[in-house]
Phi, psi and omega in degrees: 000138175263133180229145175266124180243132177058038173062339185238345186252130173257124182235136178261138174245135182243127179234135174280125182270154177233071184286155172290165177303322178293317178295323178299318179296319180292319178298317178296322178296318178297316179295321176294323176296322177298313180296319180298314181296319177301309182294321178298313180295320179295320178297320179294313179298316180297318180297317180293317179298316180296320179297315180296321178296316180296316180297318180296326180291339177271003177086015178287136182291158182304322182292337184258000179291158173307134181303138179289162183252130178291140182261008180289152179300321180298312181294319178296322177294320179298316179295318177300314182298328177286330187256348191299325180295330180274313187275338181214073184300344179270007189304329184290350179291339182242164174294146178300337180296332179299314182287320177299322179298315179296318181289326176294320177297320178295315180300319178295314181297317179293320178296319178295318179297315181296315179296324178295318178296323181280347181084012181265000179249127179287157177100190183290161179294136179266140175273161176298140182304147179248157177295147181261126180273173181295338180273355178293159179302134180272129175204158178206138183244137178245125181240346177225169179094191184273099172215155180147213180245129177291147181296140175058024177227114184256014181237011180220156169238147179263124175246172183310158188314320183292341180256309177088204180283129179239130180291145176251154178285331181237170182287146176260016187305317184300313178291319182300324179297317178297316181295315181297321179284345182084012179267003179202159174215150183274122183262330180201163175225130178242128177256128180229133175268000000 
């Protein structure tokens, strides 16, 4: 969980979770939904880029090319929301945050690749994002909704409604003290297998 402490410092707290078998299945489903949304968005972006390249090779003018696709997380989420019933009829089984997390990760990866190509990003050259396979690390980030620490309980974390309270292996007391004193607040929660 990421928490803001003393208004200027972002500090991450890491807790090992001890989910029930049912919660583990739901957590894996959320992580899979994140990966699915990332891959779906990448396929869409790649298809539009390839189409525009092909059209340009035939001498079609810029004004007549297939419209480009915005790579912002907001635009990708908007496009996802229009298409999700068709491309992922099972989407309602997971929190919307699972899909938003994947699309936000894609927007970041595309932005880093673009900045690297233009030379405005420091560091090594970034490659174009690749599709994520089932063997890739599973993770999902929650930034809105009901997540955090339940009151007066130092052995559980609260994740979105579809997951619920998940037991932790260690105490969450250190983070809870900051939250209780008002010197910190929880901004996001990331689940990683």
